[in-house]
Short mmCIF file of C-alpha atoms in Angstrom, two decimals:
data_model
loop_
_atom_site.label_atom_id
_atom_site.label_comp_id
_atom_site.label_asym_id
_atom_site.label_seq_id
_atom_site.Cartn_x
_atom_site.Cartn_y
_atom_site.Cartn_z
CA MET E 1 2.83 -4.68 20.22
CA SER E 2 1.82 -1.06 20.47
CA ALA E 3 4.16 1.70 21.48
CA GLU E 4 2.77 5.17 22.15
CA THR E 5 4.62 8.45 22.36
CA ASP E 6 3.11 11.95 22.14
CA GLY E 7 -0.15 10.77 20.58
CA ARG E 8 1.78 8.50 18.18
CA SER E 9 1.59 4.75 18.22
CA ILE E 10 2.60 1.80 16.06
CA ARG E 11 0.63 -1.41 15.90
CA PRO E 12 0.32 -4.45 13.62
CA ILE E 13 -1.59 -3.88 10.39
CA VAL E 14 -4.92 -5.72 10.05
CA PRO E 15 -7.36 -6.28 7.15
CA ASP E 16 -9.78 -3.72 8.62
CA ASP E 17 -7.10 -1.06 7.96
CA ALA E 18 -7.33 -1.65 4.20
CA GLY E 19 -9.47 1.37 3.28
CA GLU E 20 -7.44 3.89 5.25
CA VAL E 21 -4.14 2.32 4.19
CA LEU E 22 -5.15 2.39 0.51
CA THR E 23 -5.98 6.10 0.77
CA LEU E 24 -2.66 6.76 2.53
CA GLN E 25 -0.75 4.64 0.00
CA ARG E 26 -2.20 6.53 -2.95
CA ALA E 27 -1.44 9.92 -1.38
CA ALA E 28 2.11 8.87 -0.48
CA PHE E 29 2.97 7.37 -3.87
CA VAL E 30 1.83 10.33 -5.98
CA SER E 31 5.26 11.92 -5.52
CA GLU E 32 6.92 8.68 -6.67
CA ALA E 33 4.64 8.56 -9.72
CA LEU E 34 5.71 12.11 -10.59
CA ILE E 35 9.42 11.25 -10.22
CA TYR E 36 9.06 8.29 -12.59
CA ASP E 37 6.30 9.73 -14.81
CA ALA E 38 4.30 6.55 -14.13
CA ALA E 39 0.71 6.97 -12.99
CA ASP E 40 0.18 3.22 -13.37
CA MET E 41 2.54 2.09 -10.59
CA PRO E 42 1.13 -0.82 -8.53
CA PRO E 43 0.70 1.21 -5.29
CA LEU E 44 -1.62 3.54 -7.22
CA THR E 45 -3.57 0.85 -9.07
CA GLN E 46 -4.00 -1.72 -6.28
CA THR E 47 -7.67 -2.32 -5.46
CA LEU E 48 -9.25 -2.38 -2.02
CA ASP E 49 -10.01 -6.10 -2.36
CA GLU E 50 -6.40 -6.85 -3.35
CA LEU E 51 -5.09 -4.91 -0.38
CA ARG E 52 -7.54 -6.48 2.05
CA ALA E 53 -6.44 -9.96 0.88
CA GLU E 54 -2.76 -8.97 1.19
CA LEU E 55 -3.32 -7.92 4.80
CA GLU E 56 -4.81 -11.28 5.80
CA ASP E 57 -1.41 -12.73 6.59
CA ASN E 58 1.00 -9.84 6.94
CA LEU E 59 3.66 -8.77 9.42
CA GLY E 60 3.30 -5.10 8.52
CA CYS E 61 2.55 -2.21 10.83
CA VAL E 62 0.72 1.08 10.84
CA ALA E 63 1.72 4.31 12.57
CA LEU E 64 -1.06 6.39 14.06
CA THR E 65 -1.13 9.96 15.29
CA ASP E 66 -4.16 10.77 17.41
CA GLY E 67 -6.00 7.81 15.87
CA ARG E 68 -5.20 8.69 12.22
CA ILE E 69 -3.10 6.22 10.21
CA VAL E 70 -0.15 8.34 9.05
CA GLY E 71 2.18 5.55 7.93
CA SER E 72 2.13 1.94 6.90
CA VAL E 73 4.50 -0.82 5.89
CA ARG E 74 3.87 -4.37 4.76
CA ALA E 75 6.07 -7.39 5.25
CA ARG E 76 6.12 -11.15 5.05
CA VAL E 77 8.67 -13.82 5.82
CA ASP E 78 10.06 -16.08 3.10
CA GLY E 79 12.35 -18.63 4.75
CA ASP E 80 14.71 -16.56 6.88
CA LEU E 81 14.19 -13.41 4.77
CA LEU E 82 11.82 -10.61 5.77
CA LEU E 83 10.43 -9.02 2.59
CA ILE E 84 9.45 -5.41 3.34
CA GLY E 85 7.29 -3.41 0.97
CA ARG E 86 5.00 -0.48 0.36
CA ILE E 87 6.30 1.87 3.02
CA ALA E 88 3.91 4.81 2.84
CA ILE E 89 3.97 7.98 4.92
CA ALA E 90 1.27 10.65 4.72
CA PRO E 91 2.67 13.59 2.72
CA ASP E 92 2.07 16.01 5.60
CA GLN E 93 3.98 13.71 7.99
CA GLN E 94 7.07 12.90 5.92
CA GLY E 95 10.38 13.72 7.56
CA ALA E 96 9.02 13.27 11.10
CA GLY E 97 10.69 9.90 11.81
CA ILE E 98 7.66 7.75 11.04
CA GLY E 99 9.45 5.71 8.35
CA THR E 100 12.31 5.00 10.73
CA ALA E 101 9.90 3.91 13.47
CA LEU E 102 7.93 1.69 11.10
CA LEU E 103 11.10 0.01 9.82
CA ALA E 104 12.23 -0.73 13.39
CA ALA E 105 8.82 -2.14 14.31
CA VAL E 106 8.50 -4.36 11.25
CA GLU E 107 12.10 -5.58 11.60
CA GLU E 108 11.30 -6.63 15.18
CA ARG E 109 8.18 -8.47 14.00
CA GLY E 110 10.33 -10.20 11.37
CA ARG E 111 12.95 -11.22 13.94
CA THR E 112 10.21 -12.67 16.15
CA ALA E 113 8.91 -14.64 13.14
CA GLY E 114 12.39 -16.11 12.54
CA ALA E 115 13.79 -13.82 9.85
CA ARG E 116 17.54 -13.25 9.96
CA GLU E 117 17.77 -10.73 7.12
CA ALA E 118 15.46 -8.06 5.69
CA GLU E 119 15.13 -6.97 2.07
CA LEU E 120 13.33 -4.02 0.52
CA PHE E 121 13.52 -2.13 -2.75
CA THR E 122 12.97 1.29 -4.24
CA GLY E 123 13.64 3.08 -7.49
CA SER E 124 17.03 4.56 -8.28
CA LEU E 125 15.55 8.08 -8.50
CA SER E 126 13.94 7.84 -5.03
CA GLU E 127 16.77 9.60 -3.23
CA ALA E 128 14.94 10.21 0.06
CA ASN E 129 14.04 6.52 0.29
CA LEU E 130 17.60 5.45 -0.46
CA ARG E 131 18.95 7.83 2.21
CA LEU E 132 16.50 6.49 4.80
CA TYR E 133 17.29 2.85 4.06
CA GLU E 134 21.05 3.38 4.07
CA ARG E 135 20.82 5.39 7.31
CA GLU E 136 18.94 2.44 8.85
CA GLY E 137 21.69 -0.02 7.91
CA TYR E 138 20.45 -1.35 4.57
CA VAL E 139 23.10 -2.07 1.93
CA GLU E 140 22.49 -2.24 -1.79
CA SER E 141 22.50 -5.86 -2.97
CA GLU E 142 21.22 -5.65 -6.56
CA ARG E 143 20.14 -3.21 -9.30
CA VAL E 144 17.64 -4.33 -11.89
CA PRO E 145 17.43 -2.12 -15.01
CA HIS E 146 14.13 -0.78 -16.33
CA ASP E 147 13.40 0.20 -19.93
CA ASP E 148 13.28 3.89 -18.95
CA GLY E 149 16.93 4.02 -17.85
CA THR E 150 16.17 3.77 -14.14
CA PHE E 151 16.85 0.86 -11.82
CA GLN E 152 14.99 -1.05 -9.16
CA VAL E 153 17.42 -0.98 -6.22
CA PHE E 154 17.29 -3.88 -3.76
CA LEU E 155 18.79 -3.39 -0.29
CA ARG E 156 19.40 -5.84 2.54
CA LYS E 157 20.09 -5.69 6.25
CA GLN E 158 21.08 -8.36 8.75
CA LEU E 159 18.53 -8.59 11.56
CA GLY E 160 20.90 -10.36 14.01
#
């Protein structure tokens, strides 16, 4: 699976992507850390070894522009549920449709692996993320309160 358009392509994520994905992830999640005043969020504290191990058996994808990884998403199947996480888009590439393309690609990989529904989550203050997920057909399924007055918002989508 690799689609290419105008120097952009999407392909499955592999363990060898770990270093570049970790750099991208940290750059992308700084804005989230600022929103929540939380420099210790897992995407910012994950180690290279942890990420490399996570990518060993993962259905995620990376988006590349002229060979540079500009977006990534991770996913795994649990029964018939595709669990999507850590969508990260390079700050200078946000708003260019990369998140939408990555979601479509990872949903297709999930369907192929037998998933019938996808689930992802974000924080209640992450308005751009919520707009993207709702625009792509995700519906809020649960809100889990945090001590700081915010919520972890879970959203689901049928993959039919």
